[in-house]
Amino acid sequence: MRKIEIFDTTLRDGEQSAGVNLNSIEKLEIAKQLERLGVDVIEAGFPAASKGDLESVKLIASTVKGSSVTGLARCHPKDIDAAWEALKQSAEPRVHVFLATSPIHRQFKLKMTQDEVIERAVEAVQYAKKKFAKVQFSAEDACRTEREFLARVTEAVIRAGATVVNIPDTVGYITPKEIKDLFGYLSSHVPNIDQAILSAHCHDDLGMATANSLAAIEGGAGQVEGTINGIGERAGNVALEEVAVALHIRSDCYQASTDMKLNEIKRTSHLVSKLTGMIVPANKAVIGDNAFAHESGIHQDGVLKEKTTYEIITPELIGVNSNKLVLGKHSGRHAFKNKAAELGFELTEEKVNEAFQTFKDLADKKKEITDEDLFSILADKQTETTDVAHYALNMIQVQYGTEHIPTATVSVTLPDGKEVTEAATGSGSVEAIYNTLERLLEGPVKLHDYKINSVSGGRDALAEVYVRVRYNETESSGRGTAQDVLEASARAYLNAVNRVLTLEAQQKERQKAQV
Ligand code: KIV
Ligand code: ZN
């Protein structure tokens, strides 16, 4: 069995998904789970992009030890310096530099010749190599680059010290047959290829990212890059869980394996979906809610007689827990704490107590508390940031009737501690709440997106609302969970605004530190 390295870019390419913005606490929580999942490399961000990115890469690099942590950099010394600043404390400092190589990018974006591209790439790799033990070079848009030129670039950056050469299908254009040929060609035409690992990085614009990544492995790739749930730019990146499970189930065909702990897949997928607000479609391969549901009579009959008639992946393989009923209203703090640990949460004593109280309140109203409910409560508590003065919801009351104008009355505590109450109308209940909140906040809030999801099944399920807003010239997303959809809506809106306040406070802190 060949070992395939897994390079996870959920926190960099995945975070580039439209509407996703994670704060550093959420990124750290995902990074810790990726470490548990057993990925080899975590791309934690793009340190030169912003001070916030640099700080979160630094936080992850100094916390995570079981996976190697890396950061993206353009071929500029200042980007590589920023990456070094963020990554120098990591167990195995590693940087990921990139430069486009395709004729389209050379002509229209870079305005550089082939020789200039090679020169810039080599200089950047040499510069990075003075600081980092591991240097990965990516030839952006490699799959639309002339093969001979791509082979020259690959040889030159390996000579300059690159330990991994990544061949991205940046626009999701290539086909499985072509990518297998391309990796085969590079493996046989680059004279020093034995000194580096070839890596595949496939986007899913034509829905071929998984097939392409597997074909690249057949062609000689030793590393696959992707994201959890396949999130990422446009149609996203390859879903790593699909690649790992395919290699496992079809090891007879690929003769390759990963170090990923497959039974951590469901939890990782759940956490990424919850924190990014990108809901996983029910029919998504491996992780969708229907992935193990057998609906037709013929299939059910077959599965009852012999599971393997229609089931090639068992739910247990990816960590789906079939025993869903867990704690009830009489469960104590000790059982709750054990369950939190079993679900993978390491909370401080204070946070356990707060989460336990939320659980007790919910248990009074909801008949059955499922793993999903607990996961939601615990993930919210773990990623909550209350260190910056923020808006807090105290009370909400809505009047609605098909013959009446919806009217909301809302009371919040302002960042300065003052409690205020307002009322407003809207064309629907949610709009009435948002119009009221807007009156209570300083400055206008523009709502760009609103999504609602039920955490588990049943009439009394928890509601989870995701919003995307623009407040104080900043794009922000927020999420809120409650048993009532209107309360969850109000919480999500305030959460998005509070994230902007946190960002502004962090920026002020940094400016103060620079003076
Ligand atoms: O898709 C791409 O080309 C990338 C590179 C920066 C590796 O994400
Ligand atoms: Zn990409």
Coordinates of C-alpha atoms and ligand atoms in Angstrom, one line a residue:
M1 CA 0.0 0.0 0.0
R2 CA 1.3 3.4 -0.9
K3 CA 0.8 6.1 1.7
I4 CA -1.0 9.2 0.4
E5 CA -0.5 12.4 2.4
I6 CA -3.6 14.3 3.1
F7 CA -3.3 18.1 3.0
D8 CA -6.4 19.9 4.3
T9 CA -7.2 23.4 3.2
T10 CA -10.6 23.8 4.8
L11 CA -9.3 26.9 6.7
R12 CA -7.7 28.5 3.6
D13 CA -9.3 27.5 0.3
G14 CA -12.5 26.4 2.1
E15 CA -12.8 29.7 3.9
Q16 CA -12.7 31.4 0.5
S17 CA -16.3 30.0 0.0
A18 CA -18.7 32.8 -0.6
G19 CA -20.3 33.9 2.7
V20 CA -18.0 32.0 5.0
N21 CA -16.1 33.9 7.6
L22 CA -14.7 32.1 10.6
N23 CA -13.2 33.8 13.6
S24 CA -9.9 32.5 15.2
I25 CA -11.6 30.5 17.9
E26 CA -13.7 28.7 15.3
K27 CA -10.7 28.1 13.2
L28 CA -8.8 26.7 16.1
E29 CA -11.7 24.3 17.0
I30 CA -11.7 23.1 13.4
A31 CA -7.9 22.7 13.3
K32 CA -8.0 20.6 16.5
Q33 CA -10.7 18.3 15.0
L34 CA -8.6 18.0 11.8
E35 CA -5.7 16.9 14.0
R36 CA -8.0 14.3 15.5
L37 CA -9.1 13.2 12.1
G38 CA -5.4 12.5 11.3
V39 CA -4.7 14.8 8.3
D40 CA -1.0 15.2 7.6
V41 CA -1.0 18.9 6.8
I42 CA -3.4 21.7 7.9
E43 CA -3.3 24.8 5.7
A44 CA -4.4 27.3 8.4
G45 CA -4.7 30.4 6.3
F46 CA -2.9 33.1 4.3
P47 CA -0.8 35.0 6.8
A48 CA 0.0 38.0 4.5
A49 CA -3.7 38.5 3.7
S50 CA -4.5 40.3 7.0
K51 CA -3.3 40.6 10.6
G52 CA -6.3 38.5 11.7
D53 CA -5.2 35.7 9.4
L54 CA -1.6 35.9 10.6
E55 CA -2.8 35.7 14.2
S56 CA -5.1 32.7 13.7
V57 CA -2.4 30.8 11.8
K58 CA 0.0 31.5 14.7
L59 CA -2.6 30.3 17.2
I60 CA -3.1 27.1 15.3
A61 CA 0.6 26.5 14.7
S62 CA 1.4 26.9 18.4
T63 CA -1.5 24.6 19.5
V64 CA -1.7 21.8 17.0
K65 CA 1.2 19.3 17.2
G66 CA -0.1 16.1 15.7
S67 CA -0.5 17.5 12.1
S68 CA 2.0 19.7 10.3
V69 CA 0.6 23.3 10.0
T70 CA 1.3 25.5 6.9
G71 CA 0.3 28.9 5.5
L72 CA -0.1 30.2 1.9
A73 CA 2.3 32.9 0.5
R74 CA 2.6 34.5 -2.9
C75 CA 6.1 34.5 -4.4
H76 CA 7.0 37.8 -2.5
P77 CA 9.5 38.0 0.3
K78 CA 7.0 39.9 2.5
D79 CA 4.4 37.1 2.2
I80 CA 7.0 34.5 3.1
D81 CA 8.2 36.6 6.0
A82 CA 4.6 36.9 7.2
A83 CA 4.2 33.1 6.9
W84 CA 7.4 32.7 9.0
E85 CA 6.2 35.0 11.6
A86 CA 3.0 32.9 11.9
L87 CA 4.6 29.5 11.6
K88 CA 8.0 29.6 13.3
Q89 CA 6.7 28.0 16.5
S90 CA 5.1 25.1 14.7
A91 CA 6.5 21.6 15.2
E92 CA 7.6 21.4 11.5
P93 CA 7.6 24.9 9.9
R94 CA 6.2 24.5 6.4
V95 CA 5.2 27.1 3.8
H96 CA 3.1 26.9 0.7
V97 CA 4.2 29.4 -2.1
F98 CA 2.4 29.7 -5.3
L99 CA 2.6 31.3 -8.7
A100 CA 0.5 30.9 -11.8
T101 CA 2.0 29.1 -14.8
S102 CA -0.7 28.8 -17.5
P103 CA -0.6 30.9 -20.7
I104 CA -3.9 32.6 -19.7
H105 CA -2.6 33.7 -16.3
R106 CA 0.9 34.6 -17.7
Q107 CA -0.6 36.8 -20.4
F108 CA -3.5 38.5 -18.7
K109 CA -2.8 38.4 -15.0
L110 CA 1.0 38.3 -14.5
K111 CA 2.2 39.8 -17.8
M112 CA 5.3 37.6 -17.5
T113 CA 7.1 35.3 -19.9
Q114 CA 7.8 31.6 -19.2
D115 CA 11.4 32.4 -18.2
E116 CA 10.3 35.2 -15.8
V117 CA 7.8 32.8 -14.1
I118 CA 10.6 30.3 -13.5
E119 CA 12.9 32.9 -12.2
R120 CA 10.3 34.3 -9.8
A121 CA 9.3 30.8 -8.6
V122 CA 12.9 29.8 -8.0
E123 CA 13.8 33.0 -6.1
A124 CA 10.8 32.5 -3.9
V125 CA 11.5 28.9 -3.1
Q126 CA 15.2 29.7 -2.4
Y127 CA 14.1 32.5 -0.1
A128 CA 11.6 30.3 1.7
K129 CA 14.1 27.5 2.1
K130 CA 16.4 29.7 4.2
K131 CA 13.7 29.7 6.8
F132 CA 11.4 26.7 6.3
A133 CA 12.4 23.0 6.4
K134 CA 9.5 22.1 4.2
V135 CA 8.6 24.2 1.2
Q136 CA 5.6 23.4 -1.1
F137 CA 5.4 25.1 -4.5
S138 CA 2.1 25.3 -6.3
A139 CA 1.9 26.0 -10.0
E140 CA -1.5 27.8 -10.1
D141 CA -3.7 26.7 -13.0
A142 CA -1.2 23.9 -13.7
C143 CA -3.7 21.8 -15.5
R144 CA -4.1 24.4 -18.2
T145 CA -0.3 24.8 -18.5
E146 CA 1.9 23.5 -21.4
R147 CA 3.2 20.1 -20.2
E148 CA 6.8 20.7 -21.2
F149 CA 6.8 24.1 -19.4
L150 CA 5.2 22.6 -16.3
A151 CA 7.9 19.9 -16.3
R152 CA 10.6 22.7 -16.5
V153 CA 8.9 24.6 -13.6
T154 CA 8.7 21.5 -11.5
E155 CA 12.4 20.6 -12.1
A156 CA 13.5 24.1 -11.3
V157 CA 11.6 24.5 -8.0
I158 CA 12.8 21.1 -6.8
R159 CA 16.4 22.1 -7.6
A160 CA 15.7 25.3 -5.6
G161 CA 14.6 23.2 -2.6
A162 CA 10.8 22.5 -2.9
T163 CA 9.9 19.3 -1.1
V164 CA 6.3 19.2 -2.5
V165 CA 5.2 20.3 -5.9
N166 CA 1.5 20.9 -6.2
I167 CA -0.4 20.6 -9.5
P168 CA -3.7 22.4 -9.0
D169 CA -6.7 22.1 -11.3
T170 CA -7.5 25.7 -10.2
V171 CA -10.6 26.0 -12.4
G172 CA -11.9 22.4 -12.3
Y173 CA -11.3 21.9 -16.0
I174 CA -9.3 18.7 -16.4
T175 CA -10.8 15.2 -16.9
P176 CA -9.7 12.0 -15.0
K177 CA -7.9 10.5 -18.0
E178 CA -6.0 13.7 -18.6
I179 CA -4.9 14.2 -15.0
K180 CA -3.7 10.6 -14.7
D181 CA -1.6 11.2 -17.9
L182 CA -0.3 14.5 -16.6
F183 CA 0.9 13.1 -13.4
G184 CA 2.4 10.1 -15.3
Y185 CA 4.2 12.5 -17.6
L186 CA 5.7 14.6 -14.8
S187 CA 6.7 11.5 -12.9
S188 CA 8.7 10.3 -15.9
H189 CA 9.9 13.6 -17.5
V190 CA 11.2 15.5 -14.4
P191 CA 14.7 14.2 -13.8
N192 CA 14.8 15.1 -10.0
I193 CA 11.2 14.1 -9.3
D194 CA 12.4 11.5 -6.7
Q195 CA 13.4 14.4 -4.4
A196 CA 9.8 15.7 -4.0
I197 CA 6.2 14.6 -3.7
L198 CA 3.8 15.5 -6.4
S199 CA 0.4 16.7 -5.1
A200 CA -3.0 17.0 -6.6
H201 CA -5.4 19.9 -5.8
C202 CA -8.7 19.6 -7.7
H203 CA -11.6 22.0 -7.9
D204 CA -15.1 20.7 -8.6
D205 CA -16.5 23.0 -11.3
L206 CA -17.4 20.1 -13.6
G207 CA -18.2 17.7 -10.7
M208 CA -15.0 15.7 -11.3
A209 CA -12.8 16.6 -8.3
T210 CA -13.0 13.2 -6.6
A211 CA -12.5 11.2 -9.8
N212 CA -9.7 13.6 -10.8
S213 CA -7.9 13.3 -7.4
L214 CA -8.1 9.5 -7.5
A215 CA -6.9 9.4 -11.1
A216 CA -3.9 11.7 -10.1
I217 CA -3.1 9.1 -7.4
E218 CA -3.1 6.4 -10.1
G219 CA -0.8 8.7 -12.2
G220 CA 1.7 9.1 -9.3
A221 CA 0.4 11.8 -6.9
G222 CA 1.7 11.2 -3.3
Q223 CA -0.4 13.9 -1.8
V224 CA -4.0 15.0 -2.2
E225 CA -5.3 18.5 -1.2
G226 CA -8.9 19.2 -0.4
T227 CA -11.4 20.3 2.1
I228 CA -14.0 18.8 4.5
N229 CA -17.5 18.7 2.9
G230 CA -15.8 19.9 -0.3
I231 CA -16.2 23.6 0.6
G232 CA -14.2 26.2 -1.3
E233 CA -14.0 28.7 -4.1
R234 CA -17.0 28.5 -6.6
A235 CA -18.1 24.8 -6.7
G236 CA -15.5 24.0 -4.1
N237 CA -12.5 21.7 -3.7
V238 CA -12.4 17.9 -3.6
A239 CA -14.1 16.5 -0.5
L240 CA -11.3 14.8 1.4
E241 CA -13.7 12.4 3.1
E242 CA -14.7 11.1 -0.3
V243 CA -11.1 10.5 -1.3
A244 CA -10.2 8.8 1.9
V245 CA -13.2 6.5 2.0
A246 CA -12.8 5.7 -1.7
L247 CA -9.2 4.7 -1.1
H248 CA -10.3 2.5 1.8
I249 CA -13.3 0.8 0.2
R250 CA -11.5 0.3 -3.2
S251 CA -8.0 -0.4 -1.8
D252 CA -8.1 -3.4 -4.2
C253 CA -8.1 -1.0 -7.1
Y254 CA -5.9 1.9 -5.8
Q255 CA -3.4 0.0 -3.5
A256 CA -3.1 3.2 -1.5
S257 CA -4.2 4.4 1.9
T258 CA -4.2 7.4 4.2
D259 CA -3.6 8.0 7.9
M260 CA -7.1 9.5 8.2
K261 CA -9.2 8.1 11.1
L262 CA -12.3 7.4 9.1
N263 CA -14.5 7.2 12.2
E264 CA -13.8 10.9 12.9
I265 CA -15.3 11.9 9.5
K266 CA -18.9 12.5 10.6
R267 CA -17.9 14.7 13.5
T268 CA -15.5 16.7 11.4
S269 CA -18.1 17.2 8.7
H270 CA -20.7 18.2 11.3
L271 CA -18.4 20.8 13.0
V272 CA -17.3 22.3 9.7
S273 CA -20.9 22.6 8.5
K274 CA -22.1 24.1 11.8
L275 CA -19.3 26.7 12.1
T276 CA -19.3 27.7 8.4
G277 CA -23.1 27.7 7.9
M278 CA -22.6 25.6 4.8
I279 CA -25.3 23.0 5.1
V280 CA -24.4 19.5 3.7
P281 CA -27.0 18.3 1.1
A282 CA -28.8 15.1 2.3
N283 CA -27.6 13.2 -0.8
K284 CA -23.9 14.1 -0.5
A285 CA -21.6 11.1 -0.8
V286 CA -20.3 9.6 2.4
I287 CA -21.5 12.4 4.8
G288 CA -25.1 13.3 3.6
D289 CA -27.9 12.4 6.0
N290 CA -29.4 10.0 3.4
A291 CA -26.1 8.3 2.6
F292 CA -27.2 5.3 4.6
A293 CA -31.0 5.6 4.2
H294 CA -32.6 2.8 2.2
E295 CA -36.0 4.0 1.0
S296 CA -37.4 1.6 -1.6
G297 CA -39.0 -1.6 -0.6
I298 CA -36.7 -3.7 -2.7
H299 CA -33.6 -2.1 -1.2
Q300 CA -35.0 -2.4 2.4
D301 CA -35.8 -6.0 1.8
G302 CA -32.3 -6.7 0.4
V303 CA -30.6 -4.9 3.3
L304 CA -32.6 -6.8 5.9
K305 CA -31.5 -10.0 4.3
E306 CA -27.9 -9.1 3.8
K307 CA -26.5 -5.5 4.4
T308 CA -23.9 -5.7 1.6
T309 CA -26.7 -6.0 -1.0
Y310 CA -27.0 -2.3 -1.1
E311 CA -24.5 -0.9 1.5
I312 CA -20.9 -0.6 0.5
I313 CA -20.0 1.8 3.4
T314 CA -21.2 1.2 7.0
P315 CA -22.3 4.2 9.0
E316 CA -19.9 3.1 11.8
L317 CA -17.0 3.4 9.4
I318 CA -17.4 7.2 9.3
G319 CA -18.4 7.5 13.0
V320 CA -22.2 7.7 12.6
N321 CA -23.7 6.9 16.0
S322 CA -26.9 4.9 15.5
N323 CA -27.7 5.2 19.2
K324 CA -29.1 8.7 19.0
L325 CA -31.1 9.1 22.2
V326 CA -28.8 10.2 24.9
L327 CA -29.4 12.4 27.9
G328 CA -32.7 13.4 29.4
K329 CA -34.1 15.9 31.8
H330 CA -32.9 13.9 34.8
S331 CA -29.3 13.5 33.6
G332 CA -26.7 15.0 35.9
R333 CA -23.7 17.2 35.4
H334 CA -21.3 14.2 35.5
A335 CA -23.1 12.3 32.7
F336 CA -23.3 15.6 30.7
K337 CA -19.5 16.1 31.1
N338 CA -18.8 12.6 30.0
K339 CA -21.1 13.0 27.0
A340 CA -19.3 16.3 26.0
A341 CA -16.0 14.5 26.1
E342 CA -17.4 11.6 24.0
L343 CA -18.6 14.1 21.4
G344 CA -15.0 15.5 21.3
F345 CA -15.3 18.7 23.3
E346 CA -12.7 19.8 25.8
L347 CA -14.5 22.6 27.6
T348 CA -13.3 24.5 30.6
E349 CA -15.2 23.9 33.9
E350 CA -16.9 27.3 33.5
K351 CA -18.1 26.5 30.0
V352 CA -19.2 23.0 31.0
N353 CA -21.4 24.6 33.7
E354 CA -22.9 27.1 31.3
A355 CA -23.5 24.5 28.6
F356 CA -25.1 22.2 31.2
Q357 CA -27.5 25.0 32.2
T358 CA -28.5 25.5 28.5
F359 CA -29.0 21.7 28.3
K360 CA -31.2 21.7 31.4
D361 CA -33.3 24.6 30.0
L362 CA -33.7 22.7 26.7
A363 CA -34.6 19.4 28.5
D364 CA -37.5 21.2 30.2
K365 CA -39.0 22.0 26.8
K366 CA -37.9 19.2 24.5
K367 CA -38.8 15.5 25.0
E368 CA -35.7 13.9 23.6
I369 CA -32.3 15.4 23.5
T370 CA -30.2 13.9 20.7
D371 CA -26.5 13.9 20.0
E372 CA -27.1 16.6 17.4
D373 CA -28.8 18.9 20.0
L374 CA -25.9 18.4 22.4
F375 CA -23.3 18.9 19.6
S376 CA -25.0 22.2 18.7
I377 CA -25.1 23.4 22.4
L378 CA -21.5 22.4 23.0
A379 CA -20.1 23.8 19.7
D380 CA -21.8 27.1 20.3
K381 CA -20.4 27.3 23.9
Q382 CA -16.9 26.3 22.8
T383 CA -16.7 29.0 20.1
E384 CA -18.5 31.8 22.0
T385 CA -16.5 35.0 22.4
T386 CA -17.6 37.3 25.1
D387 CA -14.4 39.2 25.9
V388 CA -15.5 42.2 23.8
A389 CA -18.5 44.4 24.9
H390 CA -21.3 43.3 22.7
Y391 CA -25.1 43.3 22.2
A392 CA -27.1 40.7 24.2
L393 CA -30.6 39.7 23.6
N394 CA -32.9 39.9 26.7
M395 CA -36.4 39.6 25.5
I396 CA -38.3 39.2 22.3
Q397 CA -42.1 39.3 21.6
V398 CA -43.8 39.1 18.2
Q399 CA -47.4 39.6 17.3
Y400 CA -48.4 37.9 14.1
G401 CA -51.7 37.1 12.4
T402 CA -52.7 36.7 8.8
E403 CA -54.9 39.8 9.2
H404 CA -52.4 41.9 11.1
I405 CA -49.2 43.7 10.5
P406 CA -46.4 41.7 12.1
T407 CA -44.9 43.7 15.1
A408 CA -41.9 42.9 17.2
T409 CA -40.8 44.2 20.6
V410 CA -37.2 43.5 21.5
S411 CA -35.1 44.3 24.5
V412 CA -31.3 44.2 24.3
T413 CA -28.4 45.1 26.5
L414 CA -26.1 47.5 24.6
P415 CA -22.3 47.2 24.7
D416 CA -22.2 50.0 27.3
G417 CA -24.4 47.9 29.6
K418 CA -27.6 49.9 29.1
E419 CA -30.8 48.0 28.6
V420 CA -33.1 49.3 25.8
T421 CA -36.4 48.3 24.3
E422 CA -37.9 49.1 20.9
A423 CA -40.7 48.0 18.6
A424 CA -41.2 48.0 14.9
T425 CA -43.3 46.4 12.2
G426 CA -42.3 44.4 9.1
S427 CA -43.9 42.5 6.2
G428 CA -43.1 39.3 8.1
S429 CA -42.2 38.4 11.7
V430 CA -38.4 38.0 10.9
E431 CA -38.4 41.4 9.2
A432 CA -40.2 43.0 12.1
I433 CA -37.5 41.7 14.4
Y434 CA -34.7 42.8 12.2
N435 CA -36.3 46.3 11.7
T436 CA -36.5 46.6 15.5
L437 CA -32.9 45.4 16.1
E438 CA -31.7 47.9 13.5
R439 CA -33.3 50.7 15.5
L440 CA -31.4 49.5 18.6
L441 CA -28.0 49.3 17.0
E442 CA -25.7 52.1 15.9
G443 CA -25.6 52.2 12.1
P444 CA -27.5 50.4 9.4
V445 CA -27.3 46.6 8.9
K446 CA -27.8 45.2 5.4
L447 CA -29.1 41.6 5.3
H448 CA -27.5 39.6 2.4
D449 CA -28.5 36.1 3.2
Y450 CA -30.7 34.1 5.7
K451 CA -30.9 30.3 6.1
I452 CA -32.7 28.1 8.5
N453 CA -32.0 24.6 9.4
S454 CA -33.5 22.1 12.0
V455 CA -30.8 20.5 14.2
S456 CA -32.6 17.2 14.6
G457 CA -35.9 15.8 13.4
G458 CA -39.3 16.2 15.1
R459 CA -41.7 19.1 15.8
D460 CA -39.7 20.3 18.8
A461 CA -36.3 20.4 17.0
L462 CA -33.9 23.2 17.7
A463 CA -33.7 25.8 14.9
E464 CA -30.4 27.0 13.6
V465 CA -30.3 30.3 11.7
Y466 CA -27.4 31.6 9.6
V467 CA -27.3 35.1 8.3
R468 CA -24.9 37.2 6.3
V469 CA -24.9 40.9 6.9
R470 CA -23.0 44.1 6.2
Y471 CA -22.5 46.3 9.2
N472 CA -20.1 49.2 9.6
E473 CA -18.8 48.5 6.1
T474 CA -17.8 45.0 7.1
E475 CA -19.2 41.7 5.8
S476 CA -20.0 39.3 8.5
S477 CA -21.9 36.1 9.1
G478 CA -23.7 35.0 12.3
R479 CA -25.5 32.0 13.6
G480 CA -28.1 31.5 16.3
T481 CA -29.7 28.5 17.8
A482 CA -32.9 28.4 19.8
Q483 CA -36.0 26.3 20.0
D484 CA -38.0 29.0 18.4
V485 CA -37.2 30.1 14.9
L486 CA -37.8 33.8 15.7
E487 CA -35.5 33.8 18.7
A488 CA -32.8 31.9 16.6
S489 CA -33.2 34.6 13.9
A490 CA -32.7 37.4 16.4
R491 CA -29.6 35.6 17.9
A492 CA -28.0 35.0 14.5
Y493 CA -28.4 38.7 13.6
L494 CA -26.9 39.9 16.9
N495 CA -24.1 37.3 16.5
A496 CA -23.2 38.7 13.1
V497 CA -23.1 42.3 14.5
N498 CA -21.1 41.2 17.6
R499 CA -18.5 39.6 15.3
V500 CA -17.9 42.9 13.6
L501 CA -17.5 44.6 17.1
T502 CA -14.9 41.9 18.0
L503 CA -13.0 42.5 14.7
E504 CA -13.0 46.2 15.3
A505 CA -11.8 45.8 18.8
Q506 CA -9.0 43.5 17.6
Q507 CA -8.0 46.0 15.0
K508 CA -7.8 48.8 17.6
E509 CA -5.7 46.6 19.9
R510 CA -3.2 46.0 17.0
Q511 CA -3.0 49.7 16.1
K512 CA -2.4 50.5 19.8
A513 CA 0.4 47.9 19.9
Q514 CA 2.0 49.4 16.8
V515 CA 2.1 53.0 18.1
Ligands
KIV1 O1 -6.7 26.4 -6.7 C1 -5.5 26.8 -6.6 O2 -4.8 27.0 -7.6 C2 -5.0 27.2 -5.3 C3 -3.6 27.4 -5.2 C4 -3.3 28.7 -4.4 C5 -2.9 26.2 -4.6 O3 -5.8 27.2 -4.3
ZN2 ZN -7.6 26.0 -4.8

